[in-house]
Coordinates of C-alpha atoms and ligand atoms in Angstrom, one line a residue:
M1 CA -5.5 23.2 10.7
N2 CA -5.5 26.9 9.5
A3 CA -4.1 28.5 12.7
F4 CA -0.9 29.4 10.8
H5 CA -2.6 31.3 8.0
G6 CA -1.5 34.9 7.9
K7 CA 1.0 34.4 10.7
R8 CA 4.7 35.2 10.3
F9 CA 7.5 33.5 12.2
V10 CA 11.2 34.2 12.5
L11 CA 13.2 30.9 12.5
G12 CA 16.7 31.3 13.9
V13 CA 19.1 28.5 12.9
T14 CA 22.4 28.1 14.8
G15 CA 25.3 25.8 14.3
G16 CA 24.3 22.2 15.1
V17 CA 23.7 19.1 13.1
A18 CA 20.0 19.4 14.0
A19 CA 19.8 22.3 11.5
Y20 CA 18.6 19.8 8.9
K21 CA 15.4 19.4 11.0
A22 CA 14.9 23.2 10.9
A23 CA 14.7 22.9 7.1
E24 CA 11.8 20.4 7.5
L25 CA 10.2 22.6 10.1
A26 CA 10.3 25.6 7.7
R27 CA 8.6 23.4 5.1
L28 CA 5.9 22.3 7.5
L29 CA 5.2 25.9 8.5
V30 CA 5.0 27.2 5.0
K31 CA 2.8 24.3 3.9
A32 CA 0.4 25.2 6.8
G33 CA 0.1 28.8 5.4
A34 CA 2.7 30.6 7.6
E35 CA 5.4 33.1 6.4
V36 CA 8.8 32.1 7.6
D37 CA 11.8 34.5 7.8
V38 CA 15.0 32.4 8.4
V39 CA 17.9 34.0 10.2
L40 CA 21.1 31.9 9.8
T41 CA 24.2 32.2 12.0
A42 CA 27.6 31.8 10.4
A43 CA 27.9 28.3 12.1
G44 CA 24.4 27.4 11.1
S45 CA 25.2 28.0 7.4
R46 CA 28.0 25.4 7.7
F47 CA 25.3 22.8 8.2
V48 CA 22.5 23.9 5.9
G49 CA 23.0 26.6 3.2
A50 CA 20.9 29.7 2.9
V51 CA 19.7 28.6 -0.6
T52 CA 17.9 25.6 1.0
F53 CA 16.0 27.8 3.4
Q54 CA 15.3 30.4 0.7
A55 CA 13.8 27.7 -1.6
L56 CA 11.7 26.2 1.2
T57 CA 10.3 29.5 2.5
G58 CA 10.2 31.5 -0.8
R59 CA 11.7 34.4 1.1
P60 CA 15.2 35.9 1.5
V61 CA 17.4 34.5 4.2
W62 CA 19.0 36.9 6.7
Q63 CA 22.6 36.3 7.8
S64 CA 24.3 39.6 8.6
L65 CA 23.9 42.6 10.8
W66 CA 25.2 44.6 7.9
D67 CA 22.6 43.3 5.4
E68 CA 21.4 46.3 3.3
R69 CA 18.3 44.7 1.9
M70 CA 16.0 46.1 4.6
D71 CA 15.1 49.6 3.5
N72 CA 16.3 51.2 6.7
G73 CA 19.2 48.8 7.1
M74 CA 17.7 47.6 10.4
A75 CA 17.0 43.9 9.9
H76 CA 17.9 43.4 13.6
I77 CA 14.9 45.5 14.6
D78 CA 12.4 45.1 11.9
L79 CA 12.3 41.3 11.4
T80 CA 10.5 40.5 14.7
R81 CA 8.1 43.4 14.4
G82 CA 4.7 41.8 13.7
A83 CA 6.0 38.3 14.0
A84 CA 3.9 35.7 15.9
A85 CA 7.1 34.3 17.5
L86 CA 10.8 33.9 17.1
L87 CA 11.9 30.3 17.4
V88 CA 15.6 29.4 17.5
A89 CA 16.0 25.7 16.4
P90 CA 18.5 24.4 16.8
A91 CA 19.8 26.4 19.7
T92 CA 23.4 25.4 20.6
A93 CA 24.9 25.6 24.0
D94 CA 27.0 28.6 22.8
F95 CA 23.9 30.4 21.6
L96 CA 22.0 29.8 24.9
A97 CA 25.0 31.2 26.8
K98 CA 25.1 34.3 24.7
L99 CA 21.3 34.8 25.0
T100 CA 21.5 34.4 28.8
H101 CA 24.0 37.2 29.0
G102 CA 22.4 39.6 26.5
F103 CA 25.2 39.3 23.9
A104 CA 24.5 41.1 20.6
D105 CA 27.4 40.2 18.4
D106 CA 25.6 38.9 15.3
L107 CA 22.2 39.3 13.6
L108 CA 20.4 36.5 15.6
T109 CA 21.6 37.5 19.1
T110 CA 20.9 41.1 18.3
L111 CA 17.5 40.2 17.0
C112 CA 16.7 38.3 20.2
L113 CA 17.8 41.2 22.4
A114 CA 15.7 43.7 20.3
R115 CA 12.7 41.4 19.8
D116 CA 9.1 42.5 20.1
C117 CA 7.6 39.0 20.1
P118 CA 7.8 35.8 22.2
L119 CA 11.0 33.8 22.0
L120 CA 11.1 30.0 22.0
V121 CA 14.3 28.0 21.8
A122 CA 14.8 24.3 21.0
P123 CA 18.2 23.2 22.5
A124 CA 20.3 20.7 20.6
M125 CA 23.7 19.5 21.8
N126 CA 25.7 16.6 23.2
R127 CA 24.3 15.2 26.5
Q128 CA 27.4 16.3 28.5
M129 CA 27.1 19.9 27.1
W130 CA 23.4 19.8 28.1
E131 CA 24.0 18.4 31.6
N132 CA 26.9 20.8 32.2
P133 CA 26.0 23.1 35.2
A134 CA 26.8 26.1 33.0
T135 CA 24.2 25.2 30.4
Q136 CA 21.7 24.2 33.1
R137 CA 22.2 27.6 34.9
N138 CA 21.7 29.4 31.6
V139 CA 18.5 27.5 30.7
E140 CA 17.1 28.2 34.2
Q141 CA 17.9 31.9 33.8
L142 CA 16.3 32.0 30.3
S143 CA 13.2 30.4 31.6
A144 CA 13.0 32.9 34.4
D145 CA 13.4 35.6 31.7
G146 CA 10.3 34.3 29.9
V147 CA 12.0 32.4 27.2
I148 CA 10.1 29.2 26.3
I149 CA 12.4 26.1 26.2
L150 CA 11.2 23.3 23.9
G151 CA 12.9 20.1 24.9
P152 CA 15.4 18.7 24.5
A153 CA 14.5 15.1 24.0
E154 CA 16.5 12.0 25.0
G155 CA 17.9 9.5 22.6
D156 CA 20.6 8.7 20.2
Q157 CA 22.9 11.6 19.4
A158 CA 24.9 12.3 16.3
C159 CA 28.1 11.9 18.3
G160 CA 27.2 8.3 19.0
E161 CA 26.3 8.9 22.6
T162 CA 22.8 8.5 24.1
G163 CA 21.1 10.9 26.5
A164 CA 19.3 14.2 26.8
G165 CA 20.2 16.9 24.2
R166 CA 18.5 15.8 21.0
M167 CA 16.5 18.5 19.4
F168 CA 12.7 17.8 19.1
E169 CA 11.7 16.5 15.7
A170 CA 10.4 19.0 13.1
A171 CA 6.8 17.7 13.5
E172 CA 7.0 18.0 17.3
L173 CA 8.2 21.6 17.1
F174 CA 5.5 22.3 14.6
D175 CA 2.9 21.0 17.1
D176 CA 4.4 23.0 19.9
L177 CA 4.2 26.2 17.8
H178 CA 0.6 25.4 16.9
A179 CA -0.2 25.0 20.6
F180 CA 1.7 28.2 21.4
I181 CA -0.4 30.4 19.1
Q182 CA -3.7 29.1 20.4
P183 CA -5.7 31.4 22.7
K184 CA -5.5 30.0 26.2
L185 CA -9.3 29.7 26.7
L186 CA -9.0 26.9 29.2
A187 CA -6.0 28.1 31.2
G188 CA -6.1 26.7 34.7
K189 CA -8.8 24.2 33.9
R190 CA -8.6 20.4 34.3
V191 CA -10.3 18.3 31.7
L192 CA -10.9 14.6 31.7
L193 CA -12.0 12.9 28.5
T194 CA -12.9 9.4 27.2
A195 CA -12.2 8.4 23.6
G196 CA -12.3 5.5 21.2
P197 CA -14.3 2.3 21.4
T198 CA -14.3 -0.2 24.2
F199 CA -13.6 -3.9 23.6
E200 CA -15.6 -6.4 25.6
P201 CA -13.8 -9.8 25.4
L202 CA -15.7 -13.1 24.9
D203 CA -12.5 -15.2 25.0
P204 CA -8.8 -14.3 24.5
V205 CA -9.3 -13.4 20.9
R206 CA -12.9 -12.6 20.3
G207 CA -15.1 -9.8 21.6
L208 CA -17.8 -7.1 21.1
T209 CA -16.9 -3.6 20.2
N210 CA -18.2 -0.4 18.5
S211 CA -16.7 1.1 15.5
S212 CA -14.9 4.3 16.6
S213 CA -11.5 5.6 15.3
G214 CA -11.0 7.8 18.4
K215 CA -10.0 10.7 16.1
M216 CA -12.6 13.1 17.4
G217 CA -11.8 12.4 21.0
F218 CA -8.1 12.7 20.5
A219 CA -8.5 15.9 18.5
L220 CA -10.6 17.3 21.3
A221 CA -8.0 16.3 23.9
R222 CA -5.3 18.0 21.9
A223 CA -7.4 21.2 21.5
C224 CA -8.1 21.3 25.2
A225 CA -4.4 20.9 26.0
E226 CA -3.5 23.6 23.4
A227 CA -6.1 25.9 25.1
G228 CA -4.1 25.6 28.3
A229 CA -6.0 22.9 30.1
E230 CA -4.4 20.0 32.1
V231 CA -5.8 17.1 30.2
T232 CA -6.3 13.4 31.1
L233 CA -7.4 11.1 28.3
V234 CA -8.9 7.7 29.1
A235 CA -8.6 5.8 25.7
G236 CA -10.1 2.6 24.5
P237 CA -8.1 0.5 22.0
V238 CA -7.1 2.8 19.1
A239 CA -4.0 3.3 17.0
L240 CA -3.5 7.0 17.5
A241 CA -0.5 8.9 18.9
T242 CA -1.0 10.7 22.2
P243 CA -1.4 14.5 21.7
R244 CA 1.5 16.4 23.2
G245 CA 1.1 17.3 26.8
V246 CA -1.8 15.0 27.4
T247 CA -1.8 12.3 30.1
R248 CA -3.1 9.1 28.5
L249 CA -4.5 6.1 30.3
D250 CA -5.2 3.1 28.1
V251 CA -8.1 0.8 28.8
Q252 CA -9.9 -2.0 27.0
T253 CA -13.4 -2.6 28.5
A254 CA -16.2 -0.3 29.7
L255 CA -15.7 -1.4 33.3
Q256 CA -12.0 -0.4 33.1
M257 CA -13.0 2.9 31.5
R258 CA -15.4 3.6 34.3
E259 CA -12.8 2.7 36.9
E260 CA -10.2 5.0 35.4
V261 CA -12.7 7.8 35.0
L262 CA -13.8 7.6 38.6
Q263 CA -10.2 7.3 39.9
N264 CA -9.3 10.5 38.1
L265 CA -12.5 12.5 38.5
S266 CA -11.6 14.4 41.6
G267 CA -10.6 18.1 40.9
Q268 CA -11.7 18.0 37.3
D269 CA -13.5 21.0 35.9
V270 CA -14.9 19.3 32.8
F271 CA -15.7 15.8 31.8
I272 CA -16.0 15.1 28.1
A273 CA -17.3 11.6 27.1
V274 CA -16.5 11.0 23.5
A275 CA -15.9 7.3 23.8
A276 CA -18.3 4.9 22.0
V277 CA -18.8 2.7 25.0
A278 CA -20.2 -0.8 24.2
D279 CA -23.6 -1.0 25.7
Y280 CA -23.3 -4.7 26.6
R281 CA -20.5 -7.1 27.5
P282 CA -20.6 -10.9 27.3
R283 CA -21.9 -12.3 30.6
Q284 CA -19.1 -14.8 30.7
L285 CA -15.4 -14.4 29.7
E286 CA -13.9 -17.7 28.6
E287 CA -10.4 -18.3 29.8
H288 CA -9.4 -20.3 26.7
K289 CA -10.2 -19.7 23.1
I290 CA -13.6 -21.2 22.3
K291 CA -13.3 -23.9 19.7
K292 CA -15.3 -23.2 16.6
K293 CA -17.6 -26.2 17.2
T294 CA -18.5 -25.0 20.7
V295 CA -19.1 -21.3 20.0
P296 CA -22.5 -20.6 21.5
R297 CA -25.2 -19.5 19.0
T298 CA -26.7 -17.2 21.6
L299 CA -24.7 -14.8 23.7
G300 CA -25.6 -13.9 27.3
L301 CA -25.1 -10.2 27.7
E302 CA -24.8 -7.9 30.7
P303 CA -25.5 -4.2 30.4
N304 CA -22.5 -1.9 30.9
P305 CA -22.6 1.1 33.2
D306 CA -23.4 4.4 31.6
I307 CA -20.2 6.3 32.6
L308 CA -21.3 9.7 31.6
A309 CA -24.8 9.4 33.2
E310 CA -23.1 8.2 36.4
V311 CA -20.6 11.1 36.5
A312 CA -23.2 13.7 35.6
T313 CA -25.5 12.8 38.5
R314 CA -22.8 12.9 41.2
A315 CA -23.0 15.7 43.7
D316 CA -19.5 16.8 42.8
A317 CA -20.0 16.5 39.0
P318 CA -17.8 18.6 36.8
F319 CA -19.3 20.3 33.8
C320 CA -20.3 17.4 31.6
V321 CA -20.2 17.1 27.8
G322 CA -21.6 14.2 25.9
F323 CA -21.5 13.1 22.3
A324 CA -24.5 11.8 20.3
A325 CA -23.8 9.9 17.1
E326 CA -27.1 9.1 15.4
S327 CA -28.1 7.8 12.0
H328 CA -31.4 9.9 11.9
D329 CA -33.4 12.4 13.9
L330 CA -30.2 13.8 15.4
E331 CA -31.8 16.9 16.9
K332 CA -34.5 14.9 18.7
Y333 CA -32.1 12.3 20.1
A334 CA -29.3 14.7 21.0
E335 CA -31.6 17.0 22.9
A336 CA -33.2 14.1 24.7
K337 CA -29.7 12.8 25.7
R338 CA -28.8 16.3 27.0
A339 CA -31.9 16.5 29.2
G340 CA -31.9 12.8 30.1
K341 CA -28.2 12.7 31.2
K342 CA -28.3 16.2 32.7
L343 CA -25.5 17.5 30.5
G344 CA -24.2 21.0 30.1
L345 CA -23.4 20.4 26.4
V346 CA -24.1 17.7 23.8
V347 CA -22.1 17.4 20.6
G348 CA -24.3 15.7 18.0
N349 CA -23.4 14.4 14.6
L350 CA -24.9 12.2 12.0
I351 CA -22.9 9.0 11.8
Q352 CA -22.5 9.4 8.0
D353 CA -20.8 12.8 8.6
G354 CA -18.0 11.8 10.9
L355 CA -17.4 8.1 11.4
G356 CA -13.8 7.1 10.8
C357 CA -13.0 10.0 8.6
D358 CA -10.9 13.2 9.2
T359 CA -13.8 15.7 8.9
N360 CA -17.0 16.2 10.9
R361 CA -20.1 18.3 10.8
V362 CA -21.6 18.7 14.3
I363 CA -24.4 20.5 16.1
L364 CA -23.9 21.8 19.6
F365 CA -26.9 21.5 21.9
D366 CA -26.9 23.5 25.2
A367 CA -29.5 25.1 27.4
E368 CA -29.9 27.9 24.9
G369 CA -30.7 25.7 21.9
A370 CA -28.9 24.2 18.9
H371 CA -25.8 25.7 17.4
P372 CA -24.7 24.1 14.1
L373 CA -21.0 24.2 13.1
L374 CA -19.7 24.1 9.6
L375 CA -18.2 21.0 8.1
A376 CA -14.4 21.0 8.9
D377 CA -11.5 18.8 9.7
K378 CA -11.7 17.3 13.2
A379 CA -8.9 19.5 14.6
T380 CA -10.9 22.6 13.5
V381 CA -14.2 21.2 14.9
A382 CA -12.4 20.4 18.2
G383 CA -11.1 24.0 18.4
R384 CA -14.7 25.4 17.9
I385 CA -16.1 23.0 20.5
V386 CA -13.4 24.3 22.9
S387 CA -14.4 27.9 22.3
H388 CA -18.0 27.1 22.8
L389 CA -17.2 25.2 26.0
A390 CA -15.0 28.0 27.3
N391 CA -17.9 30.5 26.8
L392 CA -20.3 28.2 28.7
L393 CA -17.8 27.8 31.6
E394 CA -17.4 31.6 31.7
K395 CA -21.2 32.2 31.8
L396 CA -21.4 29.5 34.6
H397 CA -18.9 31.3 36.7
A398 CA -20.1 34.9 35.9
Ligands
LIG401 O1 -24.3 5.5 23.8 P1 -24.9 6.9 23.9 O2 -25.5 7.3 22.6 O3 -25.9 7.0 25.0 O4 -23.7 7.8 24.2 C1 -23.9 9.2 24.5 C2 -22.9 9.7 25.4 O5 -22.7 8.9 26.6 C3 -21.5 9.7 24.8 O6 -20.9 10.9 25.2 C4 -20.8 8.5 25.4 O7 -19.4 8.7 25.5 C5 -21.4 8.4 26.7 N1 -21.5 7.0 27.2 C6 -20.9 6.7 28.4 N2 -21.0 5.4 28.9 C7 -21.8 4.5 28.2 C8 -22.5 4.9 27.1 C9 -22.4 6.2 26.6 O8 -20.1 7.4 29.0 N3 -22.0 3.3 28.7

């Protein structure tokens, strides 16, 4: 994931216990290649010291309107110039109130007022403070003013109470920032995907399946969501976290996957079938575990429906994307799949290049021919597939 390379962020830290998560966020951003300028309020510095942020970011920390280190003495103007975004995390109730009313009585509030970049805030406070009508009014006003509100989450609070007001975790804010800086190539589009394997039970413990980690499908679902699409992901049995902002529907068998896909097809602009659907299912499902001695030596099999082929041939078919994992003759098989299933795009890869691992090398096959992409991590490959897809959709509607 190199979207952060060469980008600079201003991280405002106000006075809440969640300030410790801001330290971790700064570390994640720097590790991903971003530059981070931390602006600490007086209350923020009570929770985490400037030295910590300086060490994590490798850059000076800004705390005062009267700081003389900026050549022209105007840190409150210059810090956001050229920044990709200003994120205030944690943002206390007091800070949100000041921001709503345009206060400029310290470096961070002045910086927000004079900013020349998008502003995101991650509220963090006790649940009563969050639910208080004053805070709710402020947040509504800030939203209307174009400030992006990240969270808060619900859960245990430092004060011992439970409810809404917890700041998002550092990794979640990192993901939100990553999404925020992506070009919105699929804005307004609705995308339905399948991912993972299917599992076709033979009895309560045994079954037939394909080997598929689901990583490529999940990376693609995430990339579509980050590109601004409304994403529904029908997932076979995999141990992966749901990408932020994606609606996930879990299924086990090919028949269930088909059912969920058809139920959710209406109004979709794009259907991307990444799932490694089992081609056959056992003809009979035993209610009880088959005893070892009575396990049949021959299995009666029933073919599963081809979900993608079925969707692609419908009169109301969305733009259809298929995947082709082959062990040899990739070009020949992938192109045949594209023509055979009447697909707008096929993503082909040699099994040895992508199966189970975090990287992939793929070739895109569309009506204009084959477009090989470089070997990269699956998140990067997913981003490139999304740009190619966005181009194809644009041509289609031109
Ligand atoms: O299995 P096959 O190589 O034909 O898979 C090619 C494409 O078709 C993939 O995108 C896969 O998700 C989709 N597919 C499907 N339903 C099946 C088999 C494959 O949607 N039963």
